[in-house]
Amino acid sequence: MNFTFTREFYAFTREFRTFTRELCCFTRELYCFTREFHAFTREFHLSTFARVRAKIKSNLH
């Protein structure tokens, strides 16, 4: 009885370690994607703002 429990518990911990490793990789990839997406949207907003500001300046002169 005790041996069976130990073997099953070991199998569970092995599967749990695999799951947490995969979750860690997913989280790291999600973080990298989020950081890249943030940089992209920041550049997009800055360029859009620059175009709008240039258009306003050209309309004023």
PDB file of N, CA, C, O and CB in Angstrom:
ATOM      1  N   MET A   1       0.834  -1.198   0.000  1.00  0.00           N
ATOM      2  CA  MET A   1       0.000   0.000   0.000  1.00  0.00           C
ATOM      3  C   MET A   1       0.875   1.256   0.000  1.00  0.00           C
ATOM      4  O   MET A   1       0.683   2.148  -0.827  1.00  0.00           O
ATOM      5  CB  MET A   1      -0.947   0.001   1.221  1.00  0.00           C
ATOM      6  N   ASN A   2       1.808   1.323   0.902  1.00  0.00           N
ATOM      7  CA  ASN A   2       2.673   2.483   1.004  1.00  0.00           C
ATOM      8  C   ASN A   2       3.547   2.637  -0.238  1.00  0.00           C
ATOM      9  O   ASN A   2       3.788   3.752  -0.700  1.00  0.00           O
ATOM     10  CB  ASN A   2       3.541   2.381   2.247  1.00  0.00           C
ATOM     11  N   PHE A   3       4.023   1.500  -0.780  1.00  0.00           N
ATOM     12  CA  PHE A   3       4.860   1.543  -1.978  1.00  0.00           C
ATOM     13  C   PHE A   3       4.064   2.065  -3.174  1.00  0.00           C
ATOM     14  O   PHE A   3       4.577   2.860  -3.961  1.00  0.00           O
ATOM     15  CB  PHE A   3       5.431   0.146  -2.286  1.00  0.00           C
ATOM     16  N   THR A   4       2.827   1.625  -3.310  1.00  0.00           N
ATOM     17  CA  THR A   4       1.973   2.074  -4.416  1.00  0.00           C
ATOM     18  C   THR A   4       1.721   3.571  -4.304  1.00  0.00           C
ATOM     19  O   THR A   4       1.793   4.297  -5.296  1.00  0.00           O
ATOM     20  CB  THR A   4       0.631   1.302  -4.425  1.00  0.00           C
ATOM     21  N   PHE A   5       1.428   4.020  -3.112  1.00  0.00           N
ATOM     22  CA  PHE A   5       1.206   5.462  -2.913  1.00  0.00           C
ATOM     23  C   PHE A   5       2.454   6.254  -3.273  1.00  0.00           C
ATOM     24  O   PHE A   5       2.361   7.284  -3.942  1.00  0.00           O
ATOM     25  CB  PHE A   5       0.799   5.754  -1.455  1.00  0.00           C
ATOM     26  N   THR A   6       3.617   5.789  -2.839  1.00  0.00           N
ATOM     27  CA  THR A   6       4.871   6.487  -3.119  1.00  0.00           C
ATOM     28  C   THR A   6       5.128   6.542  -4.615  1.00  0.00           C
ATOM     29  O   THR A   6       5.539   7.578  -5.139  1.00  0.00           O
ATOM     30  CB  THR A   6       6.043   5.803  -2.405  1.00  0.00           C
ATOM     31  N   ARG A   7       4.891   5.442  -5.302  1.00  0.00           N
ATOM     32  CA  ARG A   7       5.109   5.398  -6.749  1.00  0.00           C
ATOM     33  C   ARG A   7       4.144   6.348  -7.467  1.00  0.00           C
ATOM     34  O   ARG A   7       4.550   7.068  -8.378  1.00  0.00           O
ATOM     35  CB  ARG A   7       4.936   3.953  -7.280  1.00  0.00           C
ATOM     36  N   GLU A   8       2.888   6.353  -7.067  1.00  0.00           N
ATOM     37  CA  GLU A   8       1.910   7.244  -7.694  1.00  0.00           C
ATOM     38  C   GLU A   8       2.203   8.712  -7.379  1.00  0.00           C
ATOM     39  O   GLU A   8       2.054   9.588  -8.231  1.00  0.00           O
ATOM     40  CB  GLU A   8       0.495   6.884  -7.232  1.00  0.00           C
ATOM     41  N   PHE A   9       2.620   8.957  -6.149  1.00  0.00           N
ATOM     42  CA  PHE A   9       2.964  10.329  -5.780  1.00  0.00           C
ATOM     43  C   PHE A   9       4.169  10.813  -6.575  1.00  0.00           C
ATOM     44  O   PHE A   9       4.198  11.962  -7.015  1.00  0.00           O
ATOM     45  CB  PHE A   9       3.249  10.427  -4.273  1.00  0.00           C
ATOM     46  N   TYR A  10       5.170   9.944  -6.767  1.00  0.00           N
ATOM     47  CA  TYR A  10       6.341  10.303  -7.567  1.00  0.00           C
ATOM     48  C   TYR A  10       5.930  10.604  -9.011  1.00  0.00           C
ATOM     49  O   TYR A  10       6.414  11.564  -9.611  1.00  0.00           O
ATOM     50  CB  TYR A  10       7.391   9.167  -7.531  1.00  0.00           C
ATOM     51  N   ALA A  11       5.038   9.780  -9.563  1.00  0.00           N
ATOM     52  CA  ALA A  11       4.558  10.014 -10.929  1.00  0.00           C
ATOM     53  C   ALA A  11       3.822  11.348 -11.012  1.00  0.00           C
ATOM     54  O   ALA A  11       3.977  12.098 -11.976  1.00  0.00           O
ATOM     55  CB  ALA A  11       3.634   8.862 -11.387  1.00  0.00           C
ATOM     56  N   PHE A  12       3.022  11.630  -9.991  1.00  0.00           N
ATOM     57  CA  PHE A  12       2.299  12.910  -9.963  1.00  0.00           C
ATOM     58  C   PHE A  12       3.271  14.083  -9.912  1.00  0.00           C
ATOM     59  O   PHE A  12       3.110  15.051 -10.654  1.00  0.00           O
ATOM     60  CB  PHE A  12       1.343  12.966  -8.754  1.00  0.00           C
ATOM     61  N   THR A  13       4.281  14.007  -9.042  1.00  0.00           N
ATOM     62  CA  THR A  13       5.230  15.118  -8.941  1.00  0.00           C
ATOM     63  C   THR A  13       6.014  15.290 -10.238  1.00  0.00           C
ATOM     64  O   THR A  13       6.337  16.417 -10.612  1.00  0.00           O
ATOM     65  CB  THR A  13       6.196  14.893  -7.772  1.00  0.00           C
ATOM     66  N   ARG A  14       6.321  14.209 -10.922  1.00  0.00           N
ATOM     67  CA  ARG A  14       7.020  14.307 -12.210  1.00  0.00           C
ATOM     68  C   ARG A  14       6.136  15.023 -13.237  1.00  0.00           C
ATOM     69  O   ARG A  14       6.606  15.897 -13.965  1.00  0.00           O
ATOM     70  CB  ARG A  14       7.415  12.894 -12.730  1.00  0.00           C
ATOM     71  N   GLU A  15       4.866  14.651 -13.288  1.00  0.00           N
ATOM     72  CA  GLU A  15       3.941  15.316 -14.216  1.00  0.00           C
ATOM     73  C   GLU A  15       3.744  16.779 -13.839  1.00  0.00           C
ATOM     74  O   GLU A  15       3.642  17.645 -14.708  1.00  0.00           O
ATOM     75  CB  GLU A  15       2.585  14.593 -14.234  1.00  0.00           C
ATOM     76  N   PHE A  16       3.692  17.047 -12.548  1.00  0.00           N
ATOM     77  CA  PHE A  16       3.522  18.424 -12.091  1.00  0.00           C
ATOM     78  C   PHE A  16       4.738  19.268 -12.454  1.00  0.00           C
ATOM     79  O   PHE A  16       4.586  20.421 -12.859  1.00  0.00           O
ATOM     80  CB  PHE A  16       3.285  18.462 -10.576  1.00  0.00           C
ATOM     81  N   ARG A  17       5.942  18.716 -12.316  1.00  0.00           N
ATOM     82  CA  ARG A  17       7.152  19.444 -12.720  1.00  0.00           C
ATOM     83  C   ARG A  17       7.126  19.743 -14.215  1.00  0.00           C
ATOM     84  O   ARG A  17       7.492  20.841 -14.634  1.00  0.00           O
ATOM     85  CB  ARG A  17       8.417  18.635 -12.363  1.00  0.00           C
ATOM     86  N   THR A  18       6.699  18.780 -15.017  1.00  0.00           N
ATOM     87  CA  THR A  18       6.588  19.003 -16.459  1.00  0.00           C
ATOM     88  C   THR A  18       5.592  20.116 -16.745  1.00  0.00           C
ATOM     89  O   THR A  18       5.854  20.997 -17.564  1.00  0.00           O
ATOM     90  CB  THR A  18       6.166  17.709 -17.182  1.00  0.00           C
ATOM     91  N   PHE A  19       4.456  20.076 -16.073  1.00  0.00           N
ATOM     92  CA  PHE A  19       3.431  21.108 -16.250  1.00  0.00           C
ATOM     93  C   PHE A  19       3.976  22.483 -15.871  1.00  0.00           C
ATOM     94  O   PHE A  19       3.792  23.447 -16.614  1.00  0.00           O
ATOM     95  CB  PHE A  19       2.186  20.782 -15.407  1.00  0.00           C
ATOM     96  N   THR A  20       4.638  22.581 -14.730  1.00  0.00           N
ATOM     97  CA  THR A  20       5.149  23.891 -14.304  1.00  0.00           C
ATOM     98  C   THR A  20       6.249  24.375 -15.243  1.00  0.00           C
ATOM     99  O   THR A  20       6.357  25.576 -15.487  1.00  0.00           O
ATOM    100  CB  THR A  20       5.681  23.823 -12.858  1.00  0.00           C
ATOM    101  N   ARG A  21       7.056  23.480 -15.768  1.00  0.00           N
ATOM    102  CA  ARG A  21       8.090  23.866 -16.729  1.00  0.00           C
ATOM    103  C   ARG A  21       7.448  24.435 -17.999  1.00  0.00           C
ATOM    104  O   ARG A  21       7.880  25.465 -18.516  1.00  0.00           O
ATOM    105  CB  ARG A  21       8.991  22.653 -17.074  1.00  0.00           C
ATOM    106  N   GLU A  22       6.409  23.746 -18.494  1.00  0.00           N
ATOM    107  CA  GLU A  22       5.706  24.236 -19.682  1.00  0.00           C
ATOM    108  C   GLU A  22       5.006  25.556 -19.403  1.00  0.00           C
ATOM    109  O   GLU A  22       4.988  26.440 -20.260  1.00  0.00           O
ATOM    110  CB  GLU A  22       4.690  23.201 -20.166  1.00  0.00           C
ATOM    111  N   LEU A  23       4.435  25.699 -18.222  1.00  0.00           N
ATOM    112  CA  LEU A  23       3.782  26.953 -17.846  1.00  0.00           C
ATOM    113  C   LEU A  23       4.800  28.080 -17.782  1.00  0.00           C
ATOM    114  O   LEU A  23       4.513  29.200 -18.204  1.00  0.00           O
ATOM    115  CB  LEU A  23       3.062  26.808 -16.496  1.00  0.00           C
ATOM    116  N   CYS A  24       5.972  27.797 -17.264  1.00  0.00           N
ATOM    117  CA  CYS A  24       7.032  28.802 -17.199  1.00  0.00           C
ATOM    118  C   CYS A  24       7.447  29.241 -18.600  1.00  0.00           C
ATOM    119  O   CYS A  24       7.617  30.434 -18.855  1.00  0.00           O
ATOM    120  CB  CYS A  24       8.246  28.254 -16.432  1.00  0.00           C
ATOM    121  N   CYS A  25       7.610  28.280 -19.509  1.00  0.00           N
ATOM    122  CA  CYS A  25       7.973  28.620 -20.893  1.00  0.00           C
ATOM    123  C   CYS A  25       6.883  29.460 -21.551  1.00  0.00           C
ATOM    124  O   CYS A  25       7.173  30.438 -22.239  1.00  0.00           O
ATOM    125  CB  CYS A  25       8.222  27.340 -21.718  1.00  0.00           C
ATOM    126  N   PHE A  26       5.631  29.074 -21.336  1.00  0.00           N
ATOM    127  CA  PHE A  26       4.516  29.835 -21.897  1.00  0.00           C
ATOM    128  C   PHE A  26       4.505  31.257 -21.344  1.00  0.00           C
ATOM    129  O   PHE A  26       4.315  32.217 -22.091  1.00  0.00           O
ATOM    130  CB  PHE A  26       3.177  29.135 -21.595  1.00  0.00           C
ATOM    131  N   THR A  27       4.709  31.390 -20.046  1.00  0.00           N
ATOM    132  CA  THR A  27       4.709  32.707 -19.418  1.00  0.00           C
ATOM    133  C   THR A  27       5.836  33.567 -19.970  1.00  0.00           C
ATOM    134  O   THR A  27       5.644  34.756 -20.223  1.00  0.00           O
ATOM    135  CB  THR A  27       4.838  32.578 -17.898  1.00  0.00           C
ATOM    136  N   ARG A  28       7.005  32.975 -20.157  1.00  0.00           N
ATOM    137  CA  ARG A  28       8.140  33.707 -20.706  1.00  0.00           C
ATOM    138  C   ARG A  28       7.841  34.169 -22.141  1.00  0.00           C
ATOM    139  O   ARG A  28       8.138  35.307 -22.505  1.00  0.00           O
ATOM    140  CB  ARG A  28       9.411  32.828 -20.675  1.00  0.00           C
ATOM    141  N   GLU A  29       7.256  33.283 -22.947  1.00  0.00           N
ATOM    142  CA  GLU A  29       6.906  33.656 -24.320  1.00  0.00           C
ATOM    143  C   GLU A  29       5.836  34.745 -24.335  1.00  0.00           C
ATOM    144  O   GLU A  29       5.896  35.666 -25.149  1.00  0.00           O
ATOM    145  CB  GLU A  29       6.417  32.426 -25.101  1.00  0.00           C
ATOM    146  N   LEU A  30       4.870  34.640 -23.444  1.00  0.00           N
ATOM    147  CA  LEU A  30       3.824  35.657 -23.353  1.00  0.00           C
ATOM    148  C   LEU A  30       4.416  37.000 -22.950  1.00  0.00           C
ATOM    149  O   LEU A  30       4.027  38.038 -23.486  1.00  0.00           O
ATOM    150  CB  LEU A  30       2.741  35.231 -22.350  1.00  0.00           C
ATOM    151  N   TYR A  31       5.347  36.986 -22.016  1.00  0.00           N
ATOM    152  CA  TYR A  31       6.012  38.218 -21.591  1.00  0.00           C
ATOM    153  C   TYR A  31       6.780  38.848 -22.751  1.00  0.00           C
ATOM    154  O   TYR A  31       6.697  40.057 -22.968  1.00  0.00           O
ATOM    155  CB  TYR A  31       6.963  37.937 -20.417  1.00  0.00           C
ATOM    156  N   CYS A  32       7.522  38.034 -23.492  1.00  0.00           N
ATOM    157  CA  CYS A  32       8.273  38.558 -24.643  1.00  0.00           C
ATOM    158  C   CYS A  32       7.328  39.136 -25.694  1.00  0.00           C
ATOM    159  O   CYS A  32       7.584  40.208 -26.243  1.00  0.00           O
ATOM    160  CB  CYS A  32       9.143  37.450 -25.270  1.00  0.00           C
ATOM    161  N   PHE A  33       6.237  38.426 -25.972  1.00  0.00           N
ATOM    162  CA  PHE A  33       5.263  38.930 -26.939  1.00  0.00           C
ATOM    163  C   PHE A  33       4.668  40.249 -26.465  1.00  0.00           C
ATOM    164  O   PHE A  33       4.548  41.194 -27.246  1.00  0.00           O
ATOM    165  CB  PHE A  33       4.150  37.899 -27.171  1.00  0.00           C
ATOM    166  N   THR A  34       4.298  40.317 -25.199  1.00  0.00           N
ATOM    167  CA  THR A  34       3.696  41.534 -24.651  1.00  0.00           C
ATOM    168  C   THR A  34       4.664  42.708 -24.750  1.00  0.00           C
ATOM    169  O   THR A  34       4.270  43.818 -25.107  1.00  0.00           O
ATOM    170  CB  THR A  34       3.274  41.316 -23.187  1.00  0.00           C
ATOM    171  N   ARG A  35       5.929  42.458 -24.433  1.00  0.00           N
ATOM    172  CA  ARG A  35       6.930  43.515 -24.501  1.00  0.00           C
ATOM    173  C   ARG A  35       7.111  44.000 -25.944  1.00  0.00           C
ATOM    174  O   ARG A  35       7.183  45.203 -26.193  1.00  0.00           O
ATOM    175  CB  ARG A  35       8.271  43.019 -23.931  1.00  0.00           C
ATOM    176  N   GLU A  36       7.183  43.059 -26.892  1.00  0.00           N
ATOM    177  CA  GLU A  36       7.316  43.442 -28.297  1.00  0.00           C
ATOM    178  C   GLU A  36       6.069  44.169 -28.795  1.00  0.00           C
ATOM    179  O   GLU A  36       6.175  45.147 -29.536  1.00  0.00           O
ATOM    180  CB  GLU A  36       7.581  42.206 -29.160  1.00  0.00           C
ATOM    181  N   PHE A  37       4.898  43.702 -28.394  1.00  0.00           N
ATOM    182  CA  PHE A  37       3.657  44.343 -28.813  1.00  0.00           C
ATOM    183  C   PHE A  37       3.566  45.753 -28.235  1.00  0.00           C
ATOM    184  O   PHE A  37       3.123  46.677 -28.917  1.00  0.00           O
ATOM    185  CB  PHE A  37       2.442  43.505 -28.378  1.00  0.00           C
ATOM    186  N   HIS A  38       3.978  45.916 -26.994  1.00  0.00           N
ATOM    187  CA  HIS A  38       3.981  47.242 -26.380  1.00  0.00           C
ATOM    188  C   HIS A  38       4.908  48.188 -27.143  1.00  0.00           C
ATOM    189  O   HIS A  38       4.550  49.338 -27.396  1.00  0.00           O
ATOM    190  CB  HIS A  38       4.410  47.151 -24.904  1.00  0.00           C
ATOM    191  N   ALA A  39       6.097  47.707 -27.509  1.00  0.00           N
ATOM    192  CA  ALA A  39       7.031  48.536 -28.271  1.00  0.00           C
ATOM    193  C   ALA A  39       6.431  48.914 -29.627  1.00  0.00           C
ATOM    194  O   ALA A  39       6.555  50.055 -30.071  1.00  0.00           O
ATOM    195  CB  ALA A  39       8.375  47.798 -28.466  1.00  0.00           C
ATOM    196  N   PHE A  40       5.781  47.947 -30.280  1.00  0.00           N
ATOM    197  CA  PHE A  40       5.159  48.225 -31.574  1.00  0.00           C
ATOM    198  C   PHE A  40       4.062  49.273 -31.443  1.00  0.00           C
ATOM    199  O   PHE A  40       4.023  50.228 -32.218  1.00  0.00           O
ATOM    200  CB  PHE A  40       4.588  46.941 -32.178  1.00  0.00           C
ATOM    201  N   THR A  41       3.169  49.102 -30.467  1.00  0.00           N
ATOM    202  CA  THR A  41       2.073  50.063 -30.325  1.00  0.00           C
ATOM    203  C   THR A  41       2.596  51.440 -29.928  1.00  0.00           C
ATOM    204  O   THR A  41       2.046  52.460 -30.343  1.00  0.00           O
ATOM    205  CB  THR A  41       1.060  49.568 -29.286  1.00  0.00           C
ATOM    206  N   ARG A  42       3.653  51.468 -29.131  1.00  0.00           N
ATOM    207  CA  ARG A  42       4.241  52.752 -28.746  1.00  0.00           C
ATOM    208  C   ARG A  42       4.781  53.476 -29.979  1.00  0.00           C
ATOM    209  O   ARG A  42       4.524  54.665 -30.170  1.00  0.00           O
ATOM    210  CB  ARG A  42       5.367  52.547 -27.704  1.00  0.00           C
ATOM    211  N   GLU A  43       5.528  52.755 -30.810  1.00  0.00           N
ATOM    212  CA  GLU A  43       6.052  53.365 -32.040  1.00  0.00           C
ATOM    213  C   GLU A  43       4.920  53.808 -32.956  1.00  0.00           C
ATOM    214  O   GLU A  43       4.988  54.876 -33.564  1.00  0.00           O
ATOM    215  CB  GLU A  43       6.970  52.380 -32.781  1.00  0.00           C
ATOM    216  N   PHE A  44       3.888  52.993 -33.053  1.00  0.00           N
ATOM    217  CA  PHE A  44       2.751  53.334 -33.902  1.00  0.00           C
ATOM    218  C   PHE A  44       2.074  54.608 -33.412  1.00  0.00           C
ATOM    219  O   PHE A  44       1.757  55.495 -34.204  1.00  0.00           O
ATOM    220  CB  PHE A  44       1.744  52.178 -33.940  1.00  0.00           C
ATOM    221  N   HIS A  45       1.855  54.694 -32.106  1.00  0.00           N
ATOM    222  CA  HIS A  45       1.203  55.887 -31.562  1.00  0.00           C
ATOM    223  C   HIS A  45       2.086  57.121 -31.720  1.00  0.00           C
ATOM    224  O   HIS A  45       1.592  58.202 -32.037  1.00  0.00           O
ATOM    225  CB  HIS A  45       0.855  55.678 -30.085  1.00  0.00           C
ATOM    226  N   LEU A  46       3.379  56.964 -31.501  1.00  0.00           N
ATOM    227  CA  LEU A  46       4.277  58.106 -31.661  1.00  0.00           C
ATOM    228  C   LEU A  46       4.310  58.590 -33.102  1.00  0.00           C
ATOM    229  O   LEU A  46       4.292  59.795 -33.352  1.00  0.00           O
ATOM    230  CB  LEU A  46       5.683  57.741 -31.203  1.00  0.00           C
ATOM    231  N   SER A  47       4.358  57.660 -34.053  1.00  0.00           N
ATOM    232  CA  SER A  47       4.380  58.074 -35.455  1.00  0.00           C
ATOM    233  C   SER A  47       3.049  58.694 -35.859  1.00  0.00           C
ATOM    234  O   SER A  47       3.023  59.663 -36.619  1.00  0.00           O
ATOM    235  CB  SER A  47       4.705  56.881 -36.363  1.00  0.00           C
ATOM    236  N   THR A  48       1.945  58.149 -35.362  1.00  0.00           N
ATOM    237  CA  THR A  48       0.633  58.723 -35.663  1.00  0.00           C
ATOM    238  C   THR A  48       0.526  60.126 -35.081  1.00  0.00           C
ATOM    239  O   THR A  48       0.035  61.039 -35.745  1.00  0.00           O
ATOM    240  CB  THR A  48      -0.494  57.827 -35.111  1.00  0.00           C
ATOM    241  N   PHE A  49       0.981  60.300 -33.855  1.00  0.00           N
ATOM    242  CA  PHE A  49       0.946  61.603 -33.218  1.00  0.00           C
ATOM    243  C   PHE A  49       1.806  62.599 -33.997  1.00  0.00           C
ATOM    244  O   PHE A  49       1.414  63.754 -34.166  1.00  0.00           O
ATOM    245  CB  PHE A  49       1.424  61.502 -31.762  1.00  0.00           C
ATOM    246  N   ALA A  50       2.971  62.160 -34.470  1.00  0.00           N
ATOM    247  CA  ALA A  50       3.848  63.037 -35.235  1.00  0.00           C
ATOM    248  C   ALA A  50       3.173  63.461 -36.547  1.00  0.00           C
ATOM    249  O   ALA A  50       3.273  64.618 -36.955  1.00  0.00           O
ATOM    250  CB  ALA A  50       5.192  62.334 -35.523  1.00  0.00           C
ATOM    251  N   ARG A  51       2.492  62.523 -37.195  1.00  0.00           N
ATOM    252  CA  ARG A  51       1.791  62.870 -38.449  1.00  0.00           C
ATOM    253  C   ARG A  51       0.662  63.857 -38.186  1.00  0.00           C
ATOM    254  O   ARG A  51       0.496  64.825 -38.928  1.00  0.00           O
ATOM    255  CB  ARG A  51       1.230  61.600 -39.129  1.00  0.00           C
ATOM    256  N   VAL A  52      -0.108  63.619 -37.143  1.00  0.00           N
ATOM    257  CA  VAL A  52      -1.225  64.514 -36.819  1.00  0.00           C
ATOM    258  C   VAL A  52      -0.689  65.903 -36.467  1.00  0.00           C
ATOM    259  O   VAL A  52      -1.238  66.912 -36.908  1.00  0.00           O
ATOM    260  CB  VAL A  52      -2.071  63.941 -35.643  1.00  0.00           C
ATOM    261  N   ARG A  53       0.373  65.952 -35.678  1.00  0.00           N
ATOM    262  CA  ARG A  53       0.946  67.236 -35.299  1.00  0.00           C
ATOM    263  C   ARG A  53       1.480  67.981 -36.520  1.00  0.00           C
ATOM    264  O   ARG A  53       1.314  69.196 -36.628  1.00  0.00           O
ATOM    265  CB  ARG A  53       2.062  67.038 -34.273  1.00  0.00           C
ATOM    266  N   ALA A  54       2.124  67.250 -37.447  1.00  0.00           N
ATOM    267  CA  ALA A  54       2.629  67.883 -38.666  1.00  0.00           C
ATOM    268  C   ALA A  54       1.482  68.418 -39.522  1.00  0.00           C
ATOM    269  O   ALA A  54       1.581  69.494 -40.112  1.00  0.00           O
ATOM    270  CB  ALA A  54       3.472  66.886 -39.477  1.00  0.00           C
ATOM    271  N   LYS A  55       0.402  67.659 -39.578  1.00  0.00           N
ATOM    272  CA  LYS A  55      -0.758  68.112 -40.357  1.00  0.00           C
ATOM    273  C   LYS A  55      -1.367  69.352 -39.727  1.00  0.00           C
ATOM    274  O   LYS A  55      -1.746  70.280 -40.441  1.00  0.00           O
ATOM    275  CB  LYS A  55      -1.816  66.996 -40.463  1.00  0.00           C
ATOM    276  N   ILE A  56      -1.470  69.386 -38.414  1.00  0.00           N
ATOM    277  CA  ILE A  56      -2.021  70.564 -37.735  1.00  0.00           C
ATOM    278  C   ILE A  56      -1.133  71.765 -37.993  1.00  0.00           C
ATOM    279  O   ILE A  56      -1.630  72.856 -38.274  1.00  0.00           O
ATOM    280  CB  ILE A  56      -2.162  70.315 -36.215  1.00  0.00           C
ATOM    281  N   LYS A  57       0.190  71.576 -37.900  1.00  0.00           N
ATOM    282  CA  LYS A  57       1.121  72.691 -38.157  1.00  0.00           C
ATOM    283  C   LYS A  57       0.987  73.208 -39.581  1.00  0.00           C
ATOM    284  O   LYS A  57       1.003  74.416 -39.820  1.00  0.00           O
ATOM    285  CB  LYS A  57       2.571  72.253 -37.902  1.00  0.00           C
ATOM    286  N   SER A  58       0.851  72.267 -40.537  1.00  0.00           N
ATOM    287  CA  SER A  58       0.743  72.690 -41.933  1.00  0.00           C
ATOM    288  C   SER A  58      -0.579  73.425 -42.180  1.00  0.00           C
ATOM    289  O   SER A  58      -0.639  74.310 -43.033  1.00  0.00           O
ATOM    290  CB  SER A  58       0.860  71.473 -42.871  1.00  0.00           C
ATOM    291  N   ASN A  59      -1.610  73.077 -41.462  1.00  0.00           N
ATOM    292  CA  ASN A  59      -2.913  73.745 -41.613  1.00  0.00           C
ATOM    293  C   ASN A  59      -2.883  75.141 -40.977  1.00  0.00           C
ATOM    294  O   ASN A  59      -3.597  76.041 -41.417  1.00  0.00           O
ATOM    295  CB  ASN A  59      -4.041  72.889 -40.970  1.00  0.00           C
ATOM    296  N   LEU A  60      -2.061  75.315 -39.950  1.00  0.00           N
ATOM    297  CA  LEU A  60      -1.998  76.600 -39.292  1.00  0.00           C
ATOM    298  C   LEU A  60      -1.191  77.630 -40.099  1.00  0.00           C
ATOM    299  O   LEU A  60      -1.425  78.833 -39.984  1.00  0.00           O
ATOM    300  CB  LEU A  60      -1.398  76.435 -37.916  1.00  0.00           C
ATOM    301  N   HIS A  61      -0.258  77.158 -40.902  1.00  0.00           N
ATOM    302  CA  HIS A  61       0.588  78.083 -41.669  1.00  0.00           C
ATOM    303  C   HIS A  61       0.115  78.272 -43.072  1.00  0.00           C
ATOM    304  O   HIS A  61       0.727  79.020 -43.835  1.00  0.00           O
ATOM    305  CB  HIS A  61       1.997  77.604 -41.693  1.00  0.00           C
TER     306      HIS A  61
END
